[in-house]
Amino acid sequence: MKEALSYKAPIIIIGAGGIVNDAHLPAYQLAGYNVAGIYDIDKEKAVATAQKFNIPIVFERMEDVARLNLSPVVYDVAVPGAAIRQVLEYLPAGSAVLIQKPMGDDYEEAKAILQFTRDKKLVAAINFQLRYAPFIKAARKLIQQGALGQLCDIEINVNVFTPWHLWTFLYESPRVEILYHSIHYIDLVRTFFGNPAGVYAKTVKHPDMSQLASVRSNIIMDYGDMIRANIITNHCHKFGLEHQHSYIKFEGTQGAIKIDMGLLMNYPHGVEDVFQYMTMTGNETGEWKKLAVEGSWFPHAFMGSMEQVMQAAAGNISKPDNSVEDCIYTMACVEAAYRSSAAGGVKLNEIIH
């Protein structure tokens, strides 16, 4: 009988890129998690990361990762989407694994990853960590308490300058903005409204970033006649911070929440988050109030996604909230967005005769 995975079991990280250094490992330090080893195809990067975060083992090869006589463990796979399936091949059957988003480069890869995790009986989740950001947890609590009345509107609007050069692999990716950024917002909307009936979208390039597939997107998730869910992103606003913004807004029949996400402005340094909310009493408009929220998206939200895997593998919950079985629907929404973008809108010559 397989040994039960204890909560806060040792973690082995596969990948030593920017997201691991900036978010995964700082979050695990905050949570008190034990990172036992690390591997990267670029050994120098793995060694540098290990030294920075006091990780005792740097693996020479992927084959060595699964041979470590330290069981049970949680594998944290932080590699580009196209490399996920190959990495999973090396992991022992029944392993617990947190997989960095996206769940493959497209929906076909996502389905293959899902089937592989089923066949290998992996306790597998996707690192859609925005779900667990402290400001999202605070918003969800207010909404569940009925402070907004009936939730009927979610808008995410991002107008910033993003230094895409920090992630060099994206220059070879046929999909960029939605797959590697707005995917977080699509996933977030799903956690509040469930799966949409459909998705309308247009994602485009920018003259200053023509080497990248796309860097700006408009996405509408269709929830019928009473709910609006809009995602608007522009990563090319190079004209200073004065008119940059990055917010998530929730509106209900009796109140609203507006969260300014400071992380995305002046990235990677960021600015302060601001959480504001307002509730109505009867027909009287209330006053906007600020709520102090401890922690931010990076690195604090990354504790939540790993905790889900830890708890599920330990048998404390039936499956991670961010399981591959759930996150496959986020990938389906992403695929729908790209297909909508490629198909285009209603042609004028179909209207004008």
Tab-separated table of C-alpha atoms in Angstrom:
chain	number	residue	atom	x	y	z
A	1	MET	CA	0.000	0.000	0.000
A	2	LYS	CA	1.342	3.392	-0.980
A	3	GLU	CA	2.448	5.637	1.874
A	4	ALA	CA	0.083	8.561	2.477
A	5	LEU	CA	1.524	11.917	1.551
A	6	SER	CA	1.882	14.118	4.586
A	7	TYR	CA	0.912	17.752	4.447
A	8	LYS	CA	3.985	19.884	3.685
A	9	ALA	CA	5.785	16.972	2.059
A	10	PRO	CA	9.139	17.688	0.366
A	11	ILE	CA	8.958	19.418	-3.028
A	12	ILE	CA	11.095	18.708	-6.076
A	13	ILE	CA	11.087	21.507	-8.638
A	14	ILE	CA	11.570	20.909	-12.350
A	15	GLY	CA	12.489	24.204	-13.979
A	16	ALA	CA	14.530	27.139	-12.671
A	17	GLY	CA	13.144	30.027	-14.681
A	18	GLY	CA	11.976	33.468	-13.623
A	19	ILE	CA	8.592	32.364	-12.286
A	20	VAL	CA	10.244	29.809	-9.994
A	21	ASN	CA	12.675	32.384	-8.623
A	22	ASP	CA	10.177	35.233	-8.368
A	23	ALA	CA	7.098	33.386	-7.106
A	24	HIS	CA	7.261	29.620	-6.467
A	25	LEU	CA	10.256	29.574	-4.150
A	26	PRO	CA	9.491	32.803	-2.246
A	27	ALA	CA	5.954	31.466	-1.672
A	28	TYR	CA	7.231	28.131	-0.417
A	29	GLN	CA	9.564	29.908	1.992
A	30	LEU	CA	6.606	31.886	3.349
A	31	ALA	CA	4.575	28.691	3.724
A	32	GLY	CA	7.386	26.783	5.396
A	33	TYR	CA	7.546	24.152	2.647
A	34	ASN	CA	10.651	22.005	2.257
A	35	VAL	CA	12.163	22.139	-1.242
A	36	ALA	CA	14.376	19.066	-1.475
A	37	GLY	CA	15.775	19.348	-4.990
A	38	ILE	CA	15.720	21.119	-8.343
A	39	TYR	CA	16.412	20.311	-11.988
A	40	ASP	CA	16.693	22.443	-15.116
A	41	ILE	CA	18.005	21.605	-18.581
A	42	ASP	CA	20.344	24.567	-18.001
A	43	LYS	CA	22.304	23.287	-15.023
A	44	GLU	CA	23.853	26.704	-14.322
A	45	LYS	CA	20.383	28.151	-13.764
A	46	ALA	CA	19.496	25.277	-11.442
A	47	VAL	CA	22.710	25.722	-9.463
A	48	ALA	CA	22.187	29.475	-9.131
A	49	THR	CA	18.607	28.978	-7.946
A	50	ALA	CA	19.645	26.253	-5.504
A	51	GLN	CA	22.289	28.509	-3.992
A	52	LYS	CA	19.858	31.426	-3.722
A	53	PHE	CA	17.187	29.382	-1.928
A	54	ASN	CA	19.352	26.826	-0.099
A	55	ILE	CA	18.070	23.820	-2.059
A	56	PRO	CA	20.277	20.839	-1.131
A	57	ILE	CA	20.171	18.820	-4.379
A	58	VAL	CA	20.678	19.835	-8.007
A	59	PHE	CA	19.860	16.969	-10.347
A	60	GLU	CA	22.065	16.232	-13.348
A	61	ARG	CA	19.333	14.596	-15.455
A	62	MET	CA	15.562	14.189	-15.435
A	63	GLU	CA	16.079	10.458	-14.968
A	64	ASP	CA	17.681	11.179	-11.598
A	65	VAL	CA	14.701	13.159	-10.314
A	66	ALA	CA	12.415	10.161	-9.834
A	67	ARG	CA	15.243	8.029	-8.387
A	68	LEU	CA	15.696	10.206	-5.331
A	69	ASN	CA	15.177	8.039	-2.277
A	70	LEU	CA	12.816	10.526	-0.685
A	71	SER	CA	9.225	9.410	-0.776
A	72	PRO	CA	6.606	10.647	-0.934
A	73	VAL	CA	7.191	14.043	-2.551
A	74	VAL	CA	5.335	16.658	-4.564
A	75	TYR	CA	6.703	17.505	-7.998
A	76	ASP	CA	6.452	21.138	-9.064
A	77	VAL	CA	6.711	21.209	-12.855
A	78	ALA	CA	7.479	24.731	-14.072
A	79	VAL	CA	8.278	24.353	-17.764
A	80	PRO	CA	6.735	25.784	-20.965
A	81	GLY	CA	3.437	24.238	-22.015
A	82	ALA	CA	4.945	22.222	-24.862
A	83	ALA	CA	7.384	20.457	-22.504
A	84	ILE	CA	4.872	19.322	-19.851
A	85	ARG	CA	3.911	15.996	-21.387
A	86	GLN	CA	7.536	14.895	-21.751
A	87	VAL	CA	8.360	15.790	-18.153
A	88	LEU	CA	5.373	13.857	-16.808
A	89	GLU	CA	6.749	10.711	-18.465
A	90	TYR	CA	9.571	10.643	-15.908
A	91	LEU	CA	7.400	10.873	-12.794
A	92	PRO	CA	6.440	7.729	-10.865
A	93	ALA	CA	2.850	6.515	-11.147
A	94	GLY	CA	0.596	7.921	-8.451
A	95	SER	CA	2.762	10.996	-7.900
A	96	ALA	CA	1.450	14.328	-6.714
A	97	VAL	CA	2.281	17.082	-9.189
A	98	LEU	CA	1.599	20.788	-9.593
A	99	ILE	CA	1.941	21.815	-13.238
A	100	GLN	CA	2.679	25.408	-14.208
A	101	LYS	CA	0.070	26.861	-16.537
A	102	PRO	CA	-0.777	26.619	-19.382
A	103	MET	CA	-1.922	23.002	-19.593
A	104	GLY	CA	-0.093	22.511	-22.889
A	105	ASP	CA	0.102	24.813	-25.901
A	106	ASP	CA	-3.441	24.119	-27.068
A	107	TYR	CA	-6.557	22.134	-26.239
A	108	GLU	CA	-5.320	18.957	-27.955
A	109	GLU	CA	-2.212	18.964	-25.775
A	110	ALA	CA	-4.367	19.706	-22.731
A	111	LYS	CA	-6.529	16.654	-23.458
A	112	ALA	CA	-3.417	14.499	-23.875
A	113	ILE	CA	-2.049	15.754	-20.523
A	114	LEU	CA	-5.386	15.072	-18.850
A	115	GLN	CA	-5.533	11.527	-20.198
A	116	PHE	CA	-1.923	10.866	-19.224
A	117	THR	CA	-2.546	11.995	-15.632
A	118	ARG	CA	-5.566	9.698	-15.502
A	119	ASP	CA	-3.660	6.725	-16.906
A	120	LYS	CA	-0.750	7.278	-14.525
A	121	LYS	CA	-3.099	8.032	-11.593
A	122	LEU	CA	-1.339	11.294	-10.808
A	123	VAL	CA	-2.740	13.703	-8.232
A	124	ALA	CA	-2.369	16.553	-10.699
A	125	ALA	CA	-3.276	20.236	-10.614
A	126	ILE	CA	-2.558	23.297	-12.728
A	127	ASN	CA	-0.965	26.379	-11.201
A	128	PHE	CA	-3.792	28.847	-11.867
A	129	GLN	CA	-2.767	30.698	-8.761
A	130	LEU	CA	-4.753	33.923	-9.270
A	131	ARG	CA	-7.679	31.974	-7.759
A	132	TYR	CA	-5.795	32.051	-4.450
A	133	ALA	CA	-4.471	35.620	-4.458
A	134	PRO	CA	-5.256	37.249	-1.098
A	135	PHE	CA	-7.336	39.976	-2.743
A	136	ILE	CA	-9.402	37.378	-4.634
A	137	LYS	CA	-10.001	35.421	-1.432
A	138	ALA	CA	-11.154	38.649	0.232
A	139	ALA	CA	-13.458	39.442	-2.698
A	140	ARG	CA	-14.901	35.948	-2.706
A	141	LYS	CA	-15.649	36.192	1.002
A	142	LEU	CA	-17.543	39.480	0.568
A	143	ILE	CA	-19.491	38.067	-2.373
A	144	GLN	CA	-20.365	34.874	-0.493
A	145	GLN	CA	-21.576	36.987	2.432
A	146	GLY	CA	-23.979	38.744	0.063
A	147	ALA	CA	-22.313	42.161	0.280
A	148	LEU	CA	-22.743	42.707	-3.465
A	149	GLY	CA	-26.200	41.190	-3.808
A	150	GLN	CA	-26.426	39.096	-6.958
A	151	LEU	CA	-23.085	39.046	-8.771
A	152	CYS	CA	-23.723	39.914	-12.414
A	153	ASP	CA	-20.589	41.573	-13.805
A	154	ILE	CA	-16.855	40.854	-13.842
A	155	GLU	CA	-14.430	43.047	-15.748
A	156	ILE	CA	-10.666	42.675	-15.961
A	157	ASN	CA	-8.889	45.587	-17.619
A	158	VAL	CA	-5.113	45.676	-18.020
A	159	ASN	CA	-3.296	48.572	-19.697
A	160	VAL	CA	0.410	48.252	-18.849
A	161	PHE	CA	3.847	47.767	-20.355
A	162	THR	CA	4.953	44.145	-20.012
A	163	PRO	CA	8.657	43.253	-20.525
A	164	TRP	CA	8.032	40.126	-22.578
A	165	HIS	CA	11.793	39.738	-23.162
A	166	LEU	CA	12.015	38.217	-19.670
A	167	TRP	CA	10.443	35.042	-21.100
A	168	THR	CA	12.511	34.290	-24.197
A	169	PHE	CA	10.652	31.060	-25.021
A	170	LEU	CA	7.556	33.132	-25.875
A	171	TYR	CA	9.260	34.447	-29.004
A	172	GLU	CA	8.900	30.971	-30.508
A	173	SER	CA	5.342	30.381	-29.312
A	174	PRO	CA	2.482	30.608	-31.839
A	175	ARG	CA	0.211	31.789	-29.000
A	176	VAL	CA	1.190	34.321	-26.371
A	177	GLU	CA	-1.167	36.792	-24.682
A	178	ILE	CA	-4.242	34.672	-24.023
A	179	LEU	CA	-2.349	31.427	-23.473
A	180	TYR	CA	0.226	32.851	-21.076
A	181	HIS	CA	-1.550	35.811	-19.468
A	182	SER	CA	-5.287	36.284	-19.984
A	183	ILE	CA	-5.688	32.578	-19.274
A	184	HIS	CA	-5.498	33.588	-15.586
A	185	TYR	CA	-8.496	35.880	-15.967
A	186	ILE	CA	-10.486	33.321	-17.950
A	187	ASP	CA	-9.828	30.808	-15.187
A	188	LEU	CA	-10.781	33.347	-12.522
A	189	VAL	CA	-14.110	34.162	-14.170
A	190	ARG	CA	-14.877	30.435	-14.357
A	191	THR	CA	-14.381	30.096	-10.594
A	192	PHE	CA	-17.197	32.618	-10.055
A	193	PHE	CA	-19.598	31.939	-12.937
A	194	GLY	CA	-18.754	28.392	-14.058
A	195	ASN	CA	-18.256	27.463	-17.696
A	196	PRO	CA	-19.550	29.947	-20.276
A	197	ALA	CA	-21.817	29.026	-23.162
A	198	GLY	CA	-19.212	30.436	-25.526
A	199	VAL	CA	-16.365	32.891	-25.992
A	200	TYR	CA	-15.933	35.875	-28.315
A	201	ALA	CA	-12.380	37.184	-28.735
A	202	LYS	CA	-9.818	39.058	-30.780
A	203	THR	CA	-6.109	38.931	-29.955
A	204	VAL	CA	-3.587	41.005	-31.931
A	205	LYS	CA	0.088	41.852	-32.327
A	206	HIS	CA	1.781	45.257	-31.883
A	207	PRO	CA	4.222	47.035	-34.230
A	208	ASP	CA	6.815	47.407	-31.457
A	209	MET	CA	6.586	43.706	-30.553
A	210	SER	CA	6.091	42.154	-33.978
A	211	GLN	CA	8.267	39.136	-33.046
A	212	LEU	CA	5.572	38.020	-30.604
A	213	ALA	CA	2.389	36.260	-31.700
A	214	SER	CA	0.008	38.575	-29.837
A	215	VAL	CA	0.182	41.030	-26.969
A	216	ARG	CA	-3.310	42.592	-26.768
A	217	SER	CA	-6.676	40.882	-26.367
A	218	ASN	CA	-10.402	41.519	-26.018
A	219	ILE	CA	-12.350	38.569	-24.635
A	220	ILE	CA	-16.057	38.254	-23.871
A	221	MET	CA	-17.253	35.174	-22.005
A	222	ASP	CA	-20.903	34.460	-22.770
A	223	TYR	CA	-23.097	33.778	-19.746
A	224	GLY	CA	-26.411	34.745	-21.277
A	225	ASP	CA	-28.499	37.884	-21.005
A	226	MET	CA	-27.910	38.839	-17.356
A	227	ILE	CA	-24.169	38.385	-16.806
A	228	ARG	CA	-21.291	40.321	-18.363
A	229	ALA	CA	-17.739	38.972	-18.237
A	230	ASN	CA	-15.151	41.029	-20.120
A	231	ILE	CA	-11.355	40.810	-20.293
A	232	ILE	CA	-9.417	43.636	-21.961
A	233	THR	CA	-5.610	43.600	-22.077
A	234	ASN	CA	-2.969	45.860	-23.615
A	235	HIS	CA	0.628	45.082	-22.695
A	236	CYS	CA	2.143	47.827	-24.858
A	237	HIS	CA	1.390	51.070	-22.993
A	238	LYS	CA	4.954	52.423	-22.927
A	239	PHE	CA	3.950	55.972	-21.998
A	240	GLY	CA	4.705	55.942	-18.277
A	241	LEU	CA	2.701	54.925	-15.241
A	242	GLU	CA	0.325	57.880	-15.155
A	243	HIS	CA	-2.336	56.286	-17.336
A	244	GLN	CA	-1.507	52.640	-16.783
A	245	HIS	CA	-4.046	50.560	-14.912
A	246	SER	CA	-4.612	46.946	-13.982
A	247	TYR	CA	-7.842	46.090	-12.221
A	248	ILE	CA	-10.470	43.465	-11.541
A	249	LYS	CA	-13.968	44.797	-10.942
A	250	PHE	CA	-16.899	42.833	-9.551
A	251	GLU	CA	-20.402	44.311	-9.651
A	252	GLY	CA	-23.581	42.970	-8.156
A	253	THR	CA	-27.103	44.260	-7.689
A	254	GLN	CA	-26.215	45.823	-4.317
A	255	GLY	CA	-22.516	46.614	-4.431
A	256	ALA	CA	-19.160	46.498	-6.175
A	257	ILE	CA	-15.492	45.638	-5.630
A	258	LYS	CA	-12.537	47.148	-7.495
A	259	ILE	CA	-9.104	45.640	-7.058
A	260	ASP	CA	-6.091	47.458	-8.481
A	261	MET	CA	-3.453	44.796	-9.118
A	262	GLY	CA	-0.169	46.576	-8.554
A	263	LEU	CA	2.010	43.658	-9.648
A	264	LEU	CA	1.502	44.225	-13.367
A	265	MET	CA	2.470	47.902	-13.277
A	266	ASN	CA	6.200	48.643	-13.440
A	267	TYR	CA	6.708	44.857	-13.664
A	268	PRO	CA	8.512	43.036	-12.093
A	269	HIS	CA	8.816	45.596	-9.287
A	270	GLY	CA	5.107	46.426	-9.148
A	271	VAL	CA	3.214	49.003	-7.129
A	272	GLU	CA	0.856	48.637	-4.190
A	273	ASP	CA	-2.447	46.770	-4.578
A	274	VAL	CA	-5.604	48.688	-3.686
A	275	PHE	CA	-8.830	46.906	-2.641
A	276	GLN	CA	-11.992	49.034	-2.595
A	277	TYR	CA	-15.605	47.996	-2.119
A	278	MET	CA	-19.039	49.541	-1.721
A	279	THR	CA	-22.373	48.132	-0.597
A	280	MET	CA	-25.828	49.656	-0.820
A	281	THR	CA	-28.475	49.709	1.905
A	282	GLY	CA	-31.842	49.554	0.207
A	283	ASN	CA	-31.718	52.174	-2.531
A	284	GLU	CA	-29.100	54.290	-0.787
A	285	THR	CA	-25.680	54.360	-2.413
A	286	GLY	CA	-23.015	53.547	0.123
A	287	GLU	CA	-19.506	54.927	0.404
A	288	TRP	CA	-16.463	53.319	-1.158
A	289	LYS	CA	-14.219	51.842	1.508
A	290	LYS	CA	-10.702	50.481	1.408
A	291	LEU	CA	-9.938	47.032	2.755
A	292	ALA	CA	-6.421	46.229	3.911
A	293	VAL	CA	-5.405	42.866	2.419
A	294	GLU	CA	-2.166	41.222	3.487
A	295	GLY	CA	-0.140	39.740	0.644
A	296	SER	CA	-0.468	39.961	-3.139
A	297	TRP	CA	-0.632	37.839	-6.293
A	298	PHE	CA	3.144	37.243	-6.328
A	299	PRO	CA	4.278	35.364	-4.379
A	300	HIS	CA	1.425	34.761	-1.921
A	301	ALA	CA	-1.098	33.191	-4.321
A	302	PHE	CA	1.398	30.446	-5.154
A	303	MET	CA	1.023	29.074	-1.654
A	304	GLY	CA	-2.636	28.348	-2.362
A	305	SER	CA	-2.147	26.330	-5.533
A	306	MET	CA	0.553	24.157	-3.954
A	307	GLU	CA	-1.490	23.747	-0.771
A	308	GLN	CA	-4.338	22.268	-2.829
A	309	VAL	CA	-2.028	19.546	-4.170
A	310	MET	CA	-0.565	18.877	-0.736
A	311	GLN	CA	-4.004	18.534	0.855
A	312	ALA	CA	-5.410	16.301	-1.894
A	313	ALA	CA	-2.398	14.012	-1.949
A	314	ALA	CA	-2.574	13.710	1.832
A	315	GLY	CA	-6.228	12.669	1.548
A	316	ASN	CA	-7.516	15.724	3.380
A	317	ILE	CA	-9.643	16.741	0.368
A	318	SER	CA	-10.957	14.557	-2.449
A	319	LYS	CA	-9.109	16.451	-5.208
A	320	PRO	CA	-7.388	19.795	-5.707
A	321	ASP	CA	-9.667	22.728	-6.445
A	322	ASN	CA	-7.308	23.433	-9.372
A	323	SER	CA	-7.230	19.822	-10.595
A	324	VAL	CA	-6.538	18.946	-14.216
A	325	GLU	CA	-10.144	17.717	-14.349
A	326	ASP	CA	-11.340	21.268	-13.670
A	327	CYS	CA	-8.662	23.209	-15.510
A	328	ILE	CA	-9.290	21.396	-18.790
A	329	TYR	CA	-12.333	23.688	-19.089
A	330	THR	CA	-10.145	26.775	-18.787
A	331	MET	CA	-8.087	25.385	-21.668
A	332	ALA	CA	-11.288	24.814	-23.647
A	333	CYS	CA	-12.194	28.494	-23.126
A	334	VAL	CA	-8.726	29.533	-24.281
A	335	GLU	CA	-9.119	27.402	-27.402
A	336	ALA	CA	-12.529	28.939	-28.054
A	337	ALA	CA	-10.993	32.422	-27.752
A	338	TYR	CA	-8.320	31.672	-30.341
A	339	ARG	CA	-10.824	30.116	-32.730
A	340	SER	CA	-13.096	33.131	-32.343
A	341	SER	CA	-10.178	35.466	-33.023
A	342	ALA	CA	-9.215	33.553	-36.154
A	343	ALA	CA	-12.790	33.404	-37.463
A	344	GLY	CA	-13.315	37.159	-37.097
A	345	GLY	CA	-16.518	39.113	-36.676
A	346	VAL	CA	-19.548	39.437	-38.899
A	347	LYS	CA	-18.365	40.740	-42.273
A	348	LEU	CA	-19.803	44.053	-43.418
A	349	ASN	CA	-20.341	42.757	-46.921
A	350	GLU	CA	-22.777	40.274	-45.420
A	351	ILE	CA	-24.791	43.229	-44.142
A	352	ILE	CA	-24.330	45.774	-46.921
A	353	HIS	CA	-25.606	44.637	-50.290
